[in-house]
């Protein structure tokens, strides 16, 4: 094989390998109701991330995790269905005991899969690392048993942004959500942004796979 052609072939193989390992090429289409891992937005920016802007929503979520407490506000003006869904699930205790099952440094932290509730953090970590064993639950595929329509909007993915994970089907969101560790403009307009962390932003930097969401409580703003 001529050297130039051989070199080009090796570059193509290397590029495909990089896509497969970065999460750009995924298996979300294999399960329509599988909350997807958001497509990777490339290398994290070198400059510090900007915090998501504040809006005057009437309710906020107080999320207690094994690493501390965060407070999140909502954007009902652009994503009323997603806000209503998150509040409903929180009030039902759906998120209590759920573990963070996906952490990508410089990208996002993801949780909301009920399949992580009754398993040890070590199991969640093992599955996240692709080292599943017989009997391990299909972590990353769980949801509330229904899907909600997308509400794509102009809110950008900034550091602290709260958005809904989904599969290749835009209307496949349910309970899994992610929070951006840094600005991710590559996700803008592709996923529904419906809130942001307004207190305890440093908690997201401390989270590791297997950490627990102990509770999510919806309270009136200012309380």
PDB file of N, CA, C and O in Angstrom, residues 33 35 63-64 82 84-101 110-118 140-147 164 173-177 194 212-218:
ATOM      1  N   UNK A  33     -36.516   4.974  24.808  1.00  0.00           N
ATOM      2  CA  UNK A  33     -36.776   5.690  26.049  1.00  0.00           C
ATOM      3  C   UNK A  33     -35.523   5.803  26.900  1.00  0.00           C
ATOM      4  O   UNK A  33     -35.594   6.154  28.065  1.00  0.00           O
ATOM      5  N   UNK A  35     -32.540   7.620  28.325  1.00  0.00           N
ATOM      6  CA  UNK A  35     -32.005   8.977  28.415  1.00  0.00           C
ATOM      7  C   UNK A  35     -30.569   8.996  27.934  1.00  0.00           C
ATOM      8  O   UNK A  35     -29.720   8.298  28.470  1.00  0.00           O
ATOM      9  N   UNK A  63     -31.380  20.605  46.670  1.00  0.00           N
ATOM     10  CA  UNK A  63     -30.879  19.261  46.417  1.00  0.00           C
ATOM     11  C   UNK A  63     -29.755  18.933  47.394  1.00  0.00           C
ATOM     12  O   UNK A  63     -28.692  19.551  47.357  1.00  0.00           O
ATOM     13  N   UNK A  64     -30.018  17.976  48.265  1.00  0.00           N
ATOM     14  CA  UNK A  64     -29.013  17.543  49.236  1.00  0.00           C
ATOM     15  C   UNK A  64     -28.300  16.318  48.692  1.00  0.00           C
ATOM     16  O   UNK A  64     -28.931  15.301  48.389  1.00  0.00           O
ATOM     17  N   UNK A  82     -41.055  20.823  31.428  1.00  0.00           N
ATOM     18  CA  UNK A  82     -39.914  20.198  32.105  1.00  0.00           C
ATOM     19  C   UNK A  82     -39.841  20.613  33.564  1.00  0.00           C
ATOM     20  O   UNK A  82     -39.513  19.799  34.430  1.00  0.00           O
ATOM     21  N   UNK A  84     -42.436  21.546  35.418  1.00  0.00           N
ATOM     22  CA  UNK A  84     -43.546  20.861  36.082  1.00  0.00           C
ATOM     23  C   UNK A  84     -43.204  19.396  36.344  1.00  0.00           C
ATOM     24  O   UNK A  84     -43.493  18.853  37.424  1.00  0.00           O
ATOM     25  N   UNK A  85     -42.563  18.750  35.379  1.00  0.00           N
ATOM     26  CA  UNK A  85     -42.197  17.346  35.528  1.00  0.00           C
ATOM     27  C   UNK A  85     -41.176  17.149  36.642  1.00  0.00           C
ATOM     28  O   UNK A  85     -41.306  16.250  37.483  1.00  0.00           O
ATOM     29  N   UNK A  86     -40.139  17.995  36.665  1.00  0.00           N
ATOM     30  CA  UNK A  86     -39.099  17.874  37.686  1.00  0.00           C
ATOM     31  C   UNK A  86     -39.682  18.111  39.075  1.00  0.00           C
ATOM     32  O   UNK A  86     -39.379  17.371  40.025  1.00  0.00           O
ATOM     33  N   UNK A  87     -40.522  19.131  39.206  1.00  0.00           N
ATOM     34  CA  UNK A  87     -41.146  19.446  40.493  1.00  0.00           C
ATOM     35  C   UNK A  87     -42.033  18.283  40.946  1.00  0.00           C
ATOM     36  O   UNK A  87     -42.014  17.891  42.123  1.00  0.00           O
ATOM     37  N   UNK A  88     -42.789  17.721  40.026  1.00  0.00           N
ATOM     38  CA  UNK A  88     -43.666  16.589  40.340  1.00  0.00           C
ATOM     39  C   UNK A  88     -42.852  15.410  40.865  1.00  0.00           C
ATOM     40  O   UNK A  88     -43.180  14.816  41.901  1.00  0.00           O
ATOM     41  N   UNK A  89     -41.801  15.050  40.139  1.00  0.00           N
ATOM     42  CA  UNK A  89     -40.973  13.915  40.550  1.00  0.00           C
ATOM     43  C   UNK A  89     -40.306  14.177  41.898  1.00  0.00           C
ATOM     44  O   UNK A  89     -40.229  13.289  42.750  1.00  0.00           O
ATOM     45  N   UNK A  90     -39.817  15.401  42.087  1.00  0.00           N
ATOM     46  CA  UNK A  90     -39.181  15.743  43.362  1.00  0.00           C
ATOM     47  C   UNK A  90     -40.166  15.628  44.511  1.00  0.00           C
ATOM     48  O   UNK A  90     -39.847  15.065  45.569  1.00  0.00           O
ATOM     49  N   UNK A  91     -41.375  16.142  44.329  1.00  0.00           N
ATOM     50  CA  UNK A  91     -42.389  16.087  45.390  1.00  0.00           C
ATOM     51  C   UNK A  91     -42.821  14.658  45.700  1.00  0.00           C
ATOM     52  O   UNK A  91     -43.277  14.362  46.816  1.00  0.00           O
ATOM     53  N   UNK A  92     -42.698  13.768  44.725  1.00  0.00           N
ATOM     54  CA  UNK A  92     -43.045  12.365  44.941  1.00  0.00           C
ATOM     55  C   UNK A  92     -41.900  11.582  45.572  1.00  0.00           C
ATOM     56  O   UNK A  92     -42.053  10.400  45.883  1.00  0.00           O
ATOM     57  N   UNK A  93     -40.736  12.220  45.753  1.00  0.00           N
ATOM     58  CA  UNK A  93     -39.576  11.537  46.316  1.00  0.00           C
ATOM     59  C   UNK A  93     -38.833  10.680  45.307  1.00  0.00           C
ATOM     60  O   UNK A  93     -37.980   9.864  45.678  1.00  0.00           O
ATOM     61  N   UNK A  94     -39.119  10.885  44.026  1.00  0.00           N
ATOM     62  CA  UNK A  94     -38.516  10.073  42.973  1.00  0.00           C
ATOM     63  C   UNK A  94     -36.990  10.153  42.994  1.00  0.00           C
ATOM     64  O   UNK A  94     -36.303   9.140  42.775  1.00  0.00           O
ATOM     65  N   UNK A  95     -36.458  11.326  43.243  1.00  0.00           N
ATOM     66  CA  UNK A  95     -35.013  11.514  43.177  1.00  0.00           C
ATOM     67  C   UNK A  95     -34.289  11.146  44.474  1.00  0.00           C
ATOM     68  O   UNK A  95     -33.051  11.062  44.480  1.00  0.00           O
ATOM     69  N   UNK A  96     -35.012  10.920  45.539  1.00  0.00           N
ATOM     70  CA  UNK A  96     -34.376  10.608  46.820  1.00  0.00           C
ATOM     71  C   UNK A  96     -33.680   9.250  46.745  1.00  0.00           C
ATOM     72  O   UNK A  96     -34.318   8.217  46.501  1.00  0.00           O
ATOM     73  N   UNK A  97     -32.366   9.241  46.929  1.00  0.00           N
ATOM     74  CA  UNK A  97     -31.602   8.004  46.885  1.00  0.00           C
ATOM     75  C   UNK A  97     -30.986   7.690  45.535  1.00  0.00           C
ATOM     76  O   UNK A  97     -30.214   6.729  45.410  1.00  0.00           O
ATOM     77  N   UNK A  98     -31.312   8.480  44.519  1.00  0.00           N
ATOM     78  CA  UNK A  98     -30.717   8.272  43.194  1.00  0.00           C
ATOM     79  C   UNK A  98     -29.234   8.648  43.247  1.00  0.00           C
ATOM     80  O   UNK A  98     -28.846   9.592  43.928  1.00  0.00           O
ATOM     81  N   UNK A  99     -28.424   7.918  42.514  1.00  0.00           N
ATOM     82  CA  UNK A  99     -26.979   8.179  42.504  1.00  0.00           C
ATOM     83  C   UNK A  99     -26.558   8.853  41.197  1.00  0.00           C
ATOM     84  O   UNK A  99     -27.182   8.665  40.153  1.00  0.00           O
ATOM     85  N   UNK A 100     -25.493   9.618  41.289  1.00  0.00           N
ATOM     86  CA  UNK A 100     -24.905  10.223  40.093  1.00  0.00           C
ATOM     87  C   UNK A 100     -24.203   9.113  39.336  1.00  0.00           C
ATOM     88  O   UNK A 100     -23.278   8.484  39.849  1.00  0.00           O
ATOM     89  N   UNK A 101     -24.645   8.853  38.090  1.00  0.00           N
ATOM     90  CA  UNK A 101     -24.115   7.703  37.363  1.00  0.00           C
ATOM     91  C   UNK A 101     -23.192   8.080  36.205  1.00  0.00           C
ATOM     92  O   UNK A 101     -22.614   7.205  35.563  1.00  0.00           O
ATOM     93  N   UNK A 110     -24.363  13.783  35.571  1.00  0.00           N
ATOM     94  CA  UNK A 110     -25.692  13.328  35.187  1.00  0.00           C
ATOM     95  C   UNK A 110     -26.268  12.377  36.226  1.00  0.00           C
ATOM     96  O   UNK A 110     -25.563  11.541  36.797  1.00  0.00           O
ATOM     97  N   UNK A 111     -27.576  12.510  36.479  1.00  0.00           N
ATOM     98  CA  UNK A 111     -28.270  11.658  37.447  1.00  0.00           C
ATOM     99  C   UNK A 111     -29.739  11.575  37.047  1.00  0.00           C
ATOM    100  O   UNK A 111     -30.154  12.101  36.017  1.00  0.00           O
ATOM    101  N   UNK A 112     -30.534  10.910  37.898  1.00  0.00           N
ATOM    102  CA  UNK A 112     -31.967  10.821  37.645  1.00  0.00           C
ATOM    103  C   UNK A 112     -32.443   9.453  37.225  1.00  0.00           C
ATOM    104  O   UNK A 112     -33.628   9.278  36.917  1.00  0.00           O
ATOM    105  N   UNK A 113     -31.560   8.441  37.219  1.00  0.00           N
ATOM    106  CA  UNK A 113     -31.940   7.088  36.843  1.00  0.00           C
ATOM    107  C   UNK A 113     -32.353   6.314  38.096  1.00  0.00           C
ATOM    108  O   UNK A 113     -31.520   6.048  38.961  1.00  0.00           O
ATOM    109  N   UNK A 114     -33.628   5.906  38.205  1.00  0.00           N
ATOM    110  CA  UNK A 114     -34.076   5.183  39.398  1.00  0.00           C
ATOM    111  C   UNK A 114     -33.417   3.824  39.570  1.00  0.00           C
ATOM    112  O   UNK A 114     -33.441   3.257  40.667  1.00  0.00           O
ATOM    113  N   UNK A 115     -32.803   3.293  38.500  1.00  0.00           N
ATOM    114  CA  UNK A 115     -32.132   1.999  38.602  1.00  0.00           C
ATOM    115  C   UNK A 115     -30.891   2.066  39.484  1.00  0.00           C
ATOM    116  O   UNK A 115     -30.345   1.030  39.870  1.00  0.00           O
ATOM    117  N   UNK A 116     -30.442   3.278  39.808  1.00  0.00           N
ATOM    118  CA  UNK A 116     -29.254   3.425  40.657  1.00  0.00           C
ATOM    119  C   UNK A 116     -29.601   3.435  42.144  1.00  0.00           C
ATOM    120  O   UNK A 116     -28.696   3.423  42.982  1.00  0.00           O
ATOM    121  N   UNK A 117     -30.883   3.438  42.479  1.00  0.00           N
ATOM    122  CA  UNK A 117     -31.278   3.605  43.880  1.00  0.00           C
ATOM    123  C   UNK A 117     -30.865   2.442  44.775  1.00  0.00           C
ATOM    124  O   UNK A 117     -30.351   2.641  45.873  1.00  0.00           O
ATOM    125  N   UNK A 118     -31.128   1.240  44.343  1.00  0.00           N
ATOM    126  CA  UNK A 118     -30.983   0.079  45.212  1.00  0.00           C
ATOM    127  C   UNK A 118     -29.710  -0.711  44.958  1.00  0.00           C
ATOM    128  O   UNK A 118     -29.636  -1.901  45.272  1.00  0.00           O
ATOM    129  N   UNK A 140     -28.359   3.830  33.461  1.00  0.00           N
ATOM    130  CA  UNK A 140     -28.335   4.805  32.378  1.00  0.00           C
ATOM    131  C   UNK A 140     -29.539   4.690  31.477  1.00  0.00           C
ATOM    132  O   UNK A 140     -29.751   5.530  30.603  1.00  0.00           O
ATOM    133  N   UNK A 141     -30.359   3.651  31.695  1.00  0.00           N
ATOM    134  CA  UNK A 141     -31.532   3.438  30.838  1.00  0.00           C
ATOM    135  C   UNK A 141     -32.843   3.675  31.566  1.00  0.00           C
ATOM    136  O   UNK A 141     -33.905   3.615  30.956  1.00  0.00           O
ATOM    137  N   UNK A 142     -32.800   3.927  32.872  1.00  0.00           N
ATOM    138  CA  UNK A 142     -34.031   4.043  33.649  1.00  0.00           C
ATOM    139  C   UNK A 142     -34.718   5.384  33.522  1.00  0.00           C
ATOM    140  O   UNK A 142     -34.104   6.394  33.165  1.00  0.00           O
ATOM    141  N   UNK A 143     -36.010   5.386  33.817  1.00  0.00           N
ATOM    142  CA  UNK A 143     -36.793   6.620  33.761  1.00  0.00           C
ATOM    143  C   UNK A 143     -38.067   6.480  34.561  1.00  0.00           C
ATOM    144  O   UNK A 143     -38.262   5.492  35.275  1.00  0.00           O
ATOM    145  N   UNK A 144     -38.962   7.441  34.441  1.00  0.00           N
ATOM    146  CA  UNK A 144     -40.194   7.440  35.243  1.00  0.00           C
ATOM    147  C   UNK A 144     -41.324   6.596  34.652  1.00  0.00           C
ATOM    148  O   UNK A 144     -42.390   6.494  35.240  1.00  0.00           O
ATOM    149  N   UNK A 145     -41.096   6.010  33.481  1.00  0.00           N
ATOM    150  CA  UNK A 145     -42.148   5.217  32.844  1.00  0.00           C
ATOM    151  C   UNK A 145     -42.941   5.981  31.800  1.00  0.00           C
ATOM    152  O   UNK A 145     -43.919   5.486  31.267  1.00  0.00           O
ATOM    153  N   UNK A 146     -42.504   7.187  31.503  1.00  0.00           N
ATOM    154  CA  UNK A 146     -43.145   8.000  30.470  1.00  0.00           C
ATOM    155  C   UNK A 146     -42.110   8.952  29.892  1.00  0.00           C
ATOM    156  O   UNK A 146     -40.993   9.064  30.409  1.00  0.00           O
ATOM    157  N   UNK A 147     -42.472   9.627  28.808  1.00  0.00           N
ATOM    158  CA  UNK A 147     -41.595  10.596  28.169  1.00  0.00           C
ATOM    159  C   UNK A 147     -42.314  11.924  28.031  1.00  0.00           C
ATOM    160  O   UNK A 147     -43.554  11.962  28.006  1.00  0.00           O
ATOM    161  N   UNK A 164     -32.313  18.515  30.444  1.00  0.00           N
ATOM    162  CA  UNK A 164     -32.845  17.156  30.390  1.00  0.00           C
ATOM    163  C   UNK A 164     -32.047  16.285  29.431  1.00  0.00           C
ATOM    164  O   UNK A 164     -31.819  16.656  28.277  1.00  0.00           O
ATOM    165  N   UNK A 173     -37.233  12.638  26.784  1.00  0.00           N
ATOM    166  CA  UNK A 173     -36.822  12.967  28.140  1.00  0.00           C
ATOM    167  C   UNK A 173     -37.798  12.397  29.158  1.00  0.00           C
ATOM    168  O   UNK A 173     -38.961  12.133  28.844  1.00  0.00           O
ATOM    169  N   UNK A 174     -37.318  12.193  30.378  1.00  0.00           N
ATOM    170  CA  UNK A 174     -38.191  11.667  31.418  1.00  0.00           C
ATOM    171  C   UNK A 174     -37.785  12.145  32.798  1.00  0.00           C
ATOM    172  O   UNK A 174     -38.410  13.031  33.369  1.00  0.00           O
ATOM    173  N   UNK A 175     -36.703  11.574  33.330  1.00  0.00           N
ATOM    174  CA  UNK A 175     -36.264  11.956  34.673  1.00  0.00           C
ATOM    175  C   UNK A 175     -34.775  12.253  34.743  1.00  0.00           C
ATOM    176  O   UNK A 175     -34.333  12.950  35.657  1.00  0.00           O
ATOM    177  N   UNK A 176     -34.001  11.733  33.803  1.00  0.00           N
ATOM    178  CA  UNK A 176     -32.559  11.949  33.875  1.00  0.00           C
ATOM    179  C   UNK A 176     -32.212  13.366  33.430  1.00  0.00           C
ATOM    180  O   UNK A 176     -32.713  13.865  32.418  1.00  0.00           O
ATOM    181  N   UNK A 177     -31.341  13.989  34.185  1.00  0.00           N
ATOM    182  CA  UNK A 177     -30.929  15.364  33.908  1.00  0.00           C
ATOM    183  C   UNK A 177     -29.419  15.472  34.018  1.00  0.00           C
ATOM    184  O   UNK A 177     -28.753  14.578  34.556  1.00  0.00           O
ATOM    185  N   UNK A 194     -33.740  23.827  31.460  1.00  0.00           N
ATOM    186  CA  UNK A 194     -34.903  24.230  32.253  1.00  0.00           C
ATOM    187  C   UNK A 194     -34.559  24.764  33.639  1.00  0.00           C
ATOM    188  O   UNK A 194     -35.440  24.979  34.460  1.00  0.00           O
ATOM    189  N   UNK A 212     -24.574  10.187  46.122  1.00  0.00           N
ATOM    190  CA  UNK A 212     -26.023  10.056  46.259  1.00  0.00           C
ATOM    191  C   UNK A 212     -26.734  11.404  46.312  1.00  0.00           C
ATOM    192  O   UNK A 212     -26.247  12.360  46.918  1.00  0.00           O
ATOM    193  N   UNK A 213     -27.899  11.470  45.663  1.00  0.00           N
ATOM    194  CA  UNK A 213     -28.834  12.570  45.884  1.00  0.00           C
ATOM    195  C   UNK A 213     -29.717  12.123  47.046  1.00  0.00           C
ATOM    196  O   UNK A 213     -30.572  11.258  46.885  1.00  0.00           O
ATOM    197  N   UNK A 214     -29.480  12.663  48.203  1.00  0.00           N
ATOM    198  CA  UNK A 214     -30.216  12.226  49.390  1.00  0.00           C
ATOM    199  C   UNK A 214     -31.665  12.703  49.360  1.00  0.00           C
ATOM    200  O   UNK A 214     -32.568  11.978  49.791  1.00  0.00           O
ATOM    201  N   UNK A 215     -31.887  13.906  48.857  1.00  0.00           N
ATOM    202  CA  UNK A 215     -33.249  14.420  48.751  1.00  0.00           C
ATOM    203  C   UNK A 215     -33.279  15.618  47.827  1.00  0.00           C
ATOM    204  O   UNK A 215     -32.259  16.285  47.618  1.00  0.00           O
ATOM    205  N   UNK A 216     -34.464  15.853  47.264  1.00  0.00           N
ATOM    206  CA  UNK A 216     -34.727  17.081  46.488  1.00  0.00           C
ATOM    207  C   UNK A 216     -36.047  17.633  47.014  1.00  0.00           C
ATOM    208  O   UNK A 216     -37.081  16.980  46.928  1.00  0.00           O
ATOM    209  N   UNK A 217     -35.998  18.844  47.565  1.00  0.00           N
ATOM    210  CA  UNK A 217     -37.181  19.460  48.124  1.00  0.00           C
ATOM    211  C   UNK A 217     -37.494  20.755  47.381  1.00  0.00           C
ATOM    212  O   UNK A 217     -36.601  21.579  47.155  1.00  0.00           O
ATOM    213  N   UNK A 218     -38.742  20.939  47.004  1.00  0.00           N
ATOM    214  CA  UNK A 218     -39.176  22.147  46.294  1.00  0.00           C
ATOM    215  C   UNK A 218     -39.704  23.126  47.309  1.00  0.00           C
ATOM    216  O   UNK A 218     -40.599  22.814  48.122  1.00  0.00           O
TER     217      UNK A 218
END
